[in-house]
Amino acid sequence: LLQRDELRELAQRGVEIGGHGIEHVDLTRLDASDLELEVRLGRERMADWVGRDVVHFAYPFGAWNARVREAVAREYRAAFTTQLAAMGPYADPHAIPRIDAFYLDDPRFRRAIQAGSGEKWIGKRRWLRRARGSEPRRAIPLRRAGTPPVA
């Protein structure tokens, strides 16, 4: 929702600007050539706009699959999903879950973290999101201890 000059100013102030594609479309519905263009040209355009390399990506609508992940991994160092979860030590760098920032303002979440039950609280919220149909059902791909990162 920001204009090119606004993005560049934020980047100059130290805010990292990530990629999100060009047209904000569900990347899982694109054929191979359109997917490649959406991801590559989106990164190149954003880098031009902000005046620096763009290394992180957020999947539009949180929609991704193995094919989309591979296309994004060729262009970006890491990518974020919309899956509600804490990031474990072996998380796939191109399928990083996240905790929405508004949860950080929730006193119940802060109390759960202080009590050592933050993961349980997140699990309950994830279950509620799934019941509403707003949480992706695919599992978070994890690397096993001692295995190399997925590149």
Coordinates of N, CA and C in Angstrom, one line a residue:
L1 N 0.8 -1.2 0.0 CA 0.0 0.0 0.0 C 0.8 1.3 0.0
L2 N 2.1 1.1 0.1 CA 3.0 2.3 0.0 C 3.5 2.5 -1.4
Q3 N 3.8 3.8 -1.6 CA 4.4 4.2 -2.9 C 5.9 4.0 -2.9
R4 N 6.5 4.0 -4.1 CA 7.9 3.7 -4.3 C 8.8 4.6 -3.4
D5 N 8.5 6.0 -3.4 CA 9.3 6.9 -2.5 C 9.1 6.6 -1.1
E6 N 7.9 6.2 -0.6 CA 7.7 5.8 0.8 C 8.5 4.6 1.2
L7 N 8.5 3.6 0.3 CA 9.3 2.4 0.5 C 10.8 2.7 0.6
R8 N 11.3 3.5 -0.3 CA 12.7 3.9 -0.3 C 13.1 4.6 1.0
E9 N 12.2 5.5 1.4 CA 12.5 6.3 2.7 C 12.5 5.3 3.9
L10 N 11.6 4.4 3.9 CA 11.6 3.4 5.0 C 12.9 2.6 5.0
A11 N 13.3 2.2 3.8 CA 14.6 1.4 3.7 C 15.8 2.2 4.1
Q12 N 15.8 3.5 3.8 CA 16.9 4.4 4.1 C 16.9 4.6 5.7
R13 N 15.8 4.4 6.3 CA 15.7 4.6 7.8 C 16.0 3.3 8.5
G14 N 16.4 2.2 7.7 CA 16.8 1.0 8.3 C 15.7 -0.1 8.4
V15 N 14.5 0.2 7.8 CA 13.5 -0.8 7.8 C 13.7 -1.8 6.7
E16 N 13.7 -3.1 7.0 CA 14.0 -4.0 5.9 C 12.7 -4.2 5.1
I17 N 12.8 -4.1 3.8 CA 11.6 -4.3 2.9 C 11.8 -5.6 2.2
G18 N 10.7 -6.4 2.3 CA 10.8 -7.8 1.7 C 9.9 -7.8 0.4
G19 N 10.0 -8.9 -0.3 CA 9.3 -9.2 -1.5 C 7.9 -9.8 -1.2
H20 N 7.0 -9.6 -2.2 CA 5.7 -10.2 -2.0 C 5.1 -10.5 -3.4
G21 N 6.0 -10.5 -4.4 CA 5.5 -10.7 -5.8 C 5.1 -9.3 -6.4
I22 N 4.6 -9.4 -7.7 CA 4.3 -8.2 -8.4 C 2.8 -7.9 -8.2
E23 N 2.0 -8.9 -8.5 CA 0.5 -8.7 -8.6 C -0.2 -9.2 -7.4
H24 N 0.5 -9.7 -6.3 CA -0.2 -10.2 -5.1 C -1.2 -11.2 -5.5
V25 N -0.8 -12.3 -6.2 CA -1.6 -13.4 -6.6 C -1.3 -14.6 -5.8
D26 N -2.2 -15.6 -5.8 CA -1.9 -16.9 -5.3 C -0.9 -17.6 -6.2
L27 N 0.3 -17.7 -5.7 CA 1.4 -18.3 -6.5 C 1.2 -19.7 -6.8
T28 N 0.4 -20.5 -6.0 CA 0.2 -21.9 -6.3 C -0.6 -22.1 -7.6
R29 N -1.3 -21.1 -8.0 CA -2.2 -21.2 -9.2 C -1.5 -20.8 -10.5
L30 N -0.2 -20.4 -10.5 CA 0.5 -19.9 -11.6 C 1.2 -21.1 -12.3
D31 N 1.3 -21.0 -13.6 CA 2.2 -22.0 -14.3 C 3.6 -21.6 -14.1
A32 N 4.5 -22.5 -14.5 CA 6.0 -22.4 -14.1 C 6.6 -21.1 -14.6
S33 N 6.3 -20.6 -15.8 CA 6.9 -19.4 -16.3 C 6.3 -18.2 -15.6
D34 N 5.0 -18.2 -15.4 CA 4.4 -17.0 -14.7 C 4.9 -16.9 -13.2
L35 N 5.1 -18.1 -12.6 CA 5.6 -18.1 -11.2 C 7.0 -17.6 -11.2
E36 N 7.8 -18.0 -12.1 CA 9.2 -17.5 -12.1 C 9.2 -16.0 -12.3
L37 N 8.4 -15.5 -13.2 CA 8.4 -14.1 -13.5 C 7.9 -13.3 -12.2
E38 N 6.8 -13.8 -11.7 CA 6.2 -13.1 -10.5 C 7.3 -13.0 -9.4
V39 N 8.0 -14.1 -9.1 CA 9.0 -14.1 -8.0 C 10.2 -13.3 -8.3
R40 N 10.8 -13.6 -9.5 CA 12.1 -12.9 -9.9 C 11.9 -11.4 -10.1
L41 N 10.9 -11.1 -11.0 CA 10.7 -9.7 -11.3 C 10.2 -8.9 -10.1
G42 N 9.4 -9.5 -9.2 CA 9.0 -8.9 -8.0 C 10.2 -8.5 -7.1
R43 N 11.2 -9.4 -7.0 CA 12.4 -9.1 -6.2 C 13.2 -8.0 -6.9
E44 N 13.4 -8.1 -8.2 CA 14.2 -7.1 -8.9 C 13.5 -5.7 -8.9
R45 N 12.2 -5.6 -9.0 CA 11.5 -4.4 -9.0 C 11.6 -3.7 -7.6
M46 N 11.4 -4.6 -6.6 CA 11.5 -4.0 -5.2 C 12.9 -3.6 -4.9
A47 N 13.9 -4.3 -5.3 CA 15.3 -3.9 -5.0 C 15.6 -2.6 -5.7
D48 N 15.1 -2.4 -6.9 CA 15.2 -1.1 -7.6 C 14.5 0.0 -6.8
W49 N 13.4 -0.3 -6.4 CA 12.6 0.8 -5.7 C 13.2 1.2 -4.4
V50 N 13.8 0.2 -3.6 CA 14.3 0.5 -2.3 C 15.8 0.8 -2.3
G51 N 16.4 0.5 -3.4 CA 17.9 0.8 -3.5 C 18.8 -0.1 -2.8
R52 N 18.3 -1.3 -2.6 CA 19.1 -2.4 -1.9 C 18.6 -3.8 -2.3
D53 N 19.4 -4.8 -2.1 CA 18.9 -6.1 -2.4 C 17.8 -6.5 -1.4
V54 N 16.8 -7.3 -2.0 CA 15.7 -7.8 -1.2 C 15.9 -9.2 -1.0
V55 N 16.0 -9.7 0.2 CA 16.4 -11.1 0.5 C 15.3 -11.9 1.2
H56 N 14.2 -11.3 1.7 CA 13.1 -12.0 2.4 C 11.8 -11.8 1.6
F57 N 11.0 -12.8 1.7 CA 9.7 -12.9 0.9 C 8.6 -13.3 1.9
A58 N 7.4 -12.8 1.6 CA 6.2 -13.3 2.3 C 5.2 -13.8 1.3
Y59 N 4.8 -15.0 1.4 CA 3.9 -15.6 0.4 C 2.5 -14.9 0.5
P60 N 2.1 -14.4 -0.7 CA 0.8 -13.8 -0.7 C -0.3 -14.7 -0.3
F61 N -1.2 -14.3 0.6 CA -2.3 -15.1 1.2 C -1.7 -16.3 2.0
G62 N -0.4 -16.3 2.2 CA 0.1 -17.5 2.9 C 0.1 -18.7 2.0
A63 N -0.2 -18.6 0.7 CA -0.3 -19.8 -0.1 C 1.0 -20.2 -0.7
W64 N 1.4 -21.4 -0.5 CA 2.6 -21.9 -1.0 C 2.6 -23.5 -1.0
N65 N 3.4 -24.0 -1.8 CA 3.6 -25.5 -1.9 C 5.0 -25.7 -2.3
A66 N 5.4 -27.0 -2.5 CA 6.8 -27.3 -2.8 C 7.3 -26.6 -4.0
R67 N 6.5 -26.5 -5.1 CA 6.9 -25.8 -6.3 C 7.1 -24.4 -6.1
V68 N 6.2 -23.7 -5.4 CA 6.4 -22.3 -5.1 C 7.6 -22.0 -4.2
R69 N 7.7 -22.9 -3.2 CA 8.8 -22.8 -2.3 C 10.2 -22.8 -3.0
E70 N 10.3 -23.8 -4.0 CA 11.5 -23.9 -4.8 C 11.8 -22.6 -5.6
A71 N 10.7 -22.1 -6.2 CA 10.9 -20.8 -7.0 C 11.4 -19.7 -6.1
V72 N 10.8 -19.6 -4.9 CA 11.1 -18.5 -4.0 C 12.5 -18.7 -3.5
A73 N 12.9 -19.9 -3.2 CA 14.2 -20.2 -2.7 C 15.3 -19.9 -3.7
R74 N 15.0 -19.9 -4.9 CA 16.0 -19.5 -5.9 C 16.3 -18.0 -5.9
E75 N 15.4 -17.2 -5.4 CA 15.5 -15.8 -5.4 C 15.7 -15.1 -4.1
Y76 N 15.3 -15.8 -3.0 CA 15.3 -15.2 -1.7 C 16.0 -16.0 -0.7
R77 N 16.6 -15.4 0.3 CA 17.3 -16.1 1.4 C 16.3 -16.8 2.4
A78 N 15.1 -16.2 2.6 CA 14.2 -16.8 3.5 C 12.8 -16.3 3.1
A79 N 11.7 -17.1 3.5 CA 10.4 -16.7 3.2 C 9.4 -17.0 4.4
F80 N 8.4 -16.2 4.5 CA 7.5 -16.3 5.6 C 6.1 -16.8 5.2
T81 N 5.5 -17.7 5.9 CA 4.2 -18.2 5.7 C 3.2 -17.4 6.6
T82 N 2.0 -17.7 6.6 CA 1.0 -17.1 7.6 C 0.7 -18.2 8.7
Q83 N 1.4 -19.3 8.7 CA 1.1 -20.3 9.7 C 1.5 -19.8 11.1
L84 N 0.5 -19.9 12.0 CA 0.8 -19.5 13.4 C 1.6 -20.5 14.1
A85 N 2.8 -20.2 14.5 CA 3.7 -21.1 15.2 C 4.9 -20.4 15.6
A86 N 5.6 -20.9 16.6 CA 6.9 -20.4 17.0 C 7.9 -21.1 16.0
M87 N 9.0 -20.5 15.7 CA 10.0 -21.1 14.9 C 11.0 -21.9 15.6
G88 N 11.1 -23.2 15.3 CA 12.0 -24.1 15.9 C 13.4 -24.0 15.4
P89 N 14.3 -24.7 16.0 CA 15.7 -24.5 15.6 C 16.0 -25.2 14.2
Y90 N 15.1 -26.0 13.7 CA 15.3 -26.7 12.5 C 14.3 -26.3 11.4
A91 N 13.7 -25.1 11.6 CA 12.7 -24.6 10.7 C 13.3 -24.4 9.3
D92 N 12.5 -24.7 8.3 CA 12.8 -24.5 6.9 C 12.9 -23.0 6.7
P93 N 14.0 -22.5 6.2 CA 14.1 -21.0 6.1 C 13.2 -20.4 5.0
H94 N 12.6 -21.3 4.2 CA 11.7 -20.8 3.1 C 10.3 -21.2 3.5
A95 N 10.0 -21.5 4.7 CA 8.7 -21.8 5.2 C 8.6 -21.4 6.7
I96 N 9.0 -20.2 7.0 CA 9.1 -19.7 8.4 C 7.7 -19.4 8.8
P97 N 7.2 -20.0 9.9 CA 5.9 -19.6 10.5 C 6.1 -18.3 11.2
R98 N 5.0 -17.8 11.7 CA 5.1 -16.5 12.4 C 4.0 -16.3 13.4
I99 N 4.3 -15.4 14.3 CA 3.3 -15.1 15.3 C 2.9 -13.6 15.0
D100 N 1.7 -13.4 14.7 CA 1.2 -12.1 14.3 C 1.5 -11.1 15.4
A101 N 1.9 -9.9 15.0 CA 2.3 -8.9 16.0 C 1.2 -8.6 17.0
F102 N 0.0 -8.6 16.6 CA -1.1 -8.2 17.5 C -1.2 -9.2 18.7
Y103 N -0.7 -10.4 18.6 CA -0.7 -11.3 19.7 C 0.3 -10.8 20.8
L104 N 1.3 -10.1 20.4 CA 2.3 -9.6 21.4 C 1.7 -8.6 22.3
D105 N 0.5 -8.0 21.9 CA -0.2 -7.0 22.8 C -1.2 -7.7 23.7
D106 N -1.4 -9.0 23.5 CA -2.4 -9.7 24.2 C -1.8 -10.1 25.6
P107 N -2.4 -9.6 26.7 CA -1.9 -9.9 28.0 C -1.9 -11.4 28.3
R108 N -2.9 -12.2 27.8 CA -3.0 -13.6 28.0 C -1.8 -14.3 27.4
F109 N -1.3 -13.8 26.2 CA -0.2 -14.4 25.5 C 1.1 -14.1 26.4
R110 N 1.2 -12.9 26.8 CA 2.4 -12.5 27.6 C 2.5 -13.4 28.9
R111 N 1.3 -13.6 29.5 CA 1.3 -14.4 30.8 C 1.7 -15.8 30.5
A112 N 1.2 -16.3 29.3 CA 1.5 -17.7 28.9 C 3.0 -17.9 28.7
I113 N 3.6 -16.9 28.1 CA 5.1 -16.9 27.8 C 5.8 -16.9 29.1
Q114 N 5.4 -16.0 30.1 CA 6.0 -15.9 31.4 C 5.9 -17.2 32.2
A115 N 4.8 -17.9 32.0 CA 4.5 -19.1 32.7 C 5.2 -20.3 32.0
G116 N 5.8 -20.1 30.8 CA 6.4 -21.2 30.1 C 5.4 -22.0 29.3
S117 N 4.2 -21.5 29.1 CA 3.2 -22.3 28.3 C 2.9 -21.5 27.0
G118 N 3.8 -20.8 26.5 CA 3.6 -20.0 25.2 C 3.2 -20.9 24.1
E119 N 3.9 -22.0 23.9 CA 3.7 -23.0 22.8 C 2.3 -23.6 22.9
K120 N 1.9 -23.9 24.1 CA 0.5 -24.4 24.3 C -0.5 -23.4 23.9
W121 N -0.3 -22.1 24.3 CA -1.2 -21.0 24.0 C -1.3 -20.8 22.5
I122 N -0.1 -20.9 21.8 CA -0.1 -20.8 20.3 C -0.9 -22.0 19.7
G123 N -0.7 -23.1 20.2 CA -1.4 -24.3 19.7 C -2.9 -24.2 19.8
K124 N -3.4 -23.6 20.9 CA -4.8 -23.3 21.0 C -5.3 -22.3 20.0
R125 N -4.6 -21.3 19.8 CA -4.9 -20.2 18.9 C -4.9 -20.8 17.4
R126 N -3.9 -21.7 17.2 CA -3.8 -22.3 15.8 C -5.1 -23.2 15.6
W127 N -5.4 -24.0 16.7 CA -6.6 -24.8 16.5 C -7.9 -24.0 16.3
L128 N -8.0 -22.8 17.0 CA -9.2 -22.0 16.7 C -9.1 -21.4 15.3
R129 N -8.0 -21.0 14.8 CA -7.9 -20.5 13.4 C -8.3 -21.6 12.4
R130 N -7.8 -22.8 12.7 CA -8.2 -23.9 11.8 C -9.7 -24.2 11.8
A131 N -10.3 -24.1 13.0 CA -11.7 -24.3 13.1 C -12.5 -23.3 12.3
R132 N -12.0 -22.0 12.3 CA -12.6 -21.0 11.5 C -12.3 -21.1 10.0
G133 N -11.3 -21.9 9.7 CA -10.9 -22.0 8.3 C -9.9 -21.0 7.9
S134 N -9.2 -20.3 8.8 CA -8.3 -19.3 8.5 C -6.8 -19.6 8.7
E135 N -6.6 -20.9 9.0 CA -5.2 -21.4 9.2 C -4.9 -22.5 8.2
P136 N -3.8 -22.3 7.5 CA -3.4 -23.4 6.5 C -3.3 -24.8 7.3
R137 N -3.7 -25.8 6.6 CA -3.7 -27.1 7.3 C -2.4 -27.9 7.0
R138 N -1.6 -27.4 6.1 CA -0.3 -28.1 5.8 C 0.6 -28.0 7.0
A139 N 1.4 -29.0 7.2 CA 2.3 -29.1 8.3 C 3.5 -28.1 8.0
I140 N 4.1 -27.6 9.0 CA 5.3 -26.8 8.9 C 6.5 -27.8 8.6
P141 N 7.1 -27.6 7.4 CA 8.2 -28.5 7.1 C 9.4 -28.2 8.0
L142 N 9.9 -29.2 8.6 CA 11.1 -29.0 9.5 C 12.2 -29.9 9.1
R143 N 13.4 -29.4 9.3 CA 14.6 -30.2 9.1 C 14.9 -31.0 10.4
R144 N 15.4 -32.1 10.2 CA 15.8 -33.0 11.4 C 17.2 -32.6 11.8
A145 N 17.4 -32.8 13.1 CA 18.8 -32.5 13.7 C 19.8 -33.1 12.8
G146 N 20.9 -32.4 12.5 CA 22.0 -33.0 11.8 C 21.8 -33.0 10.3
T147 N 20.6 -32.5 9.8 CA 20.4 -32.5 8.3 C 20.7 -31.1 7.8
P148 N 21.2 -31.0 6.6 CA 21.5 -29.7 6.0 C 20.2 -28.9 5.7
P149 N 20.3 -27.6 5.7 CA 19.1 -26.8 5.4 C 18.6 -27.1 4.0
V150 N 17.4 -26.9 3.8 CA 16.8 -27.1 2.4 C 17.2 -25.8 1.7
A151 N 17.8 -25.9 0.5 CA 18.2 -24.7 -0.2 C 17.4 -24.4 -1.4

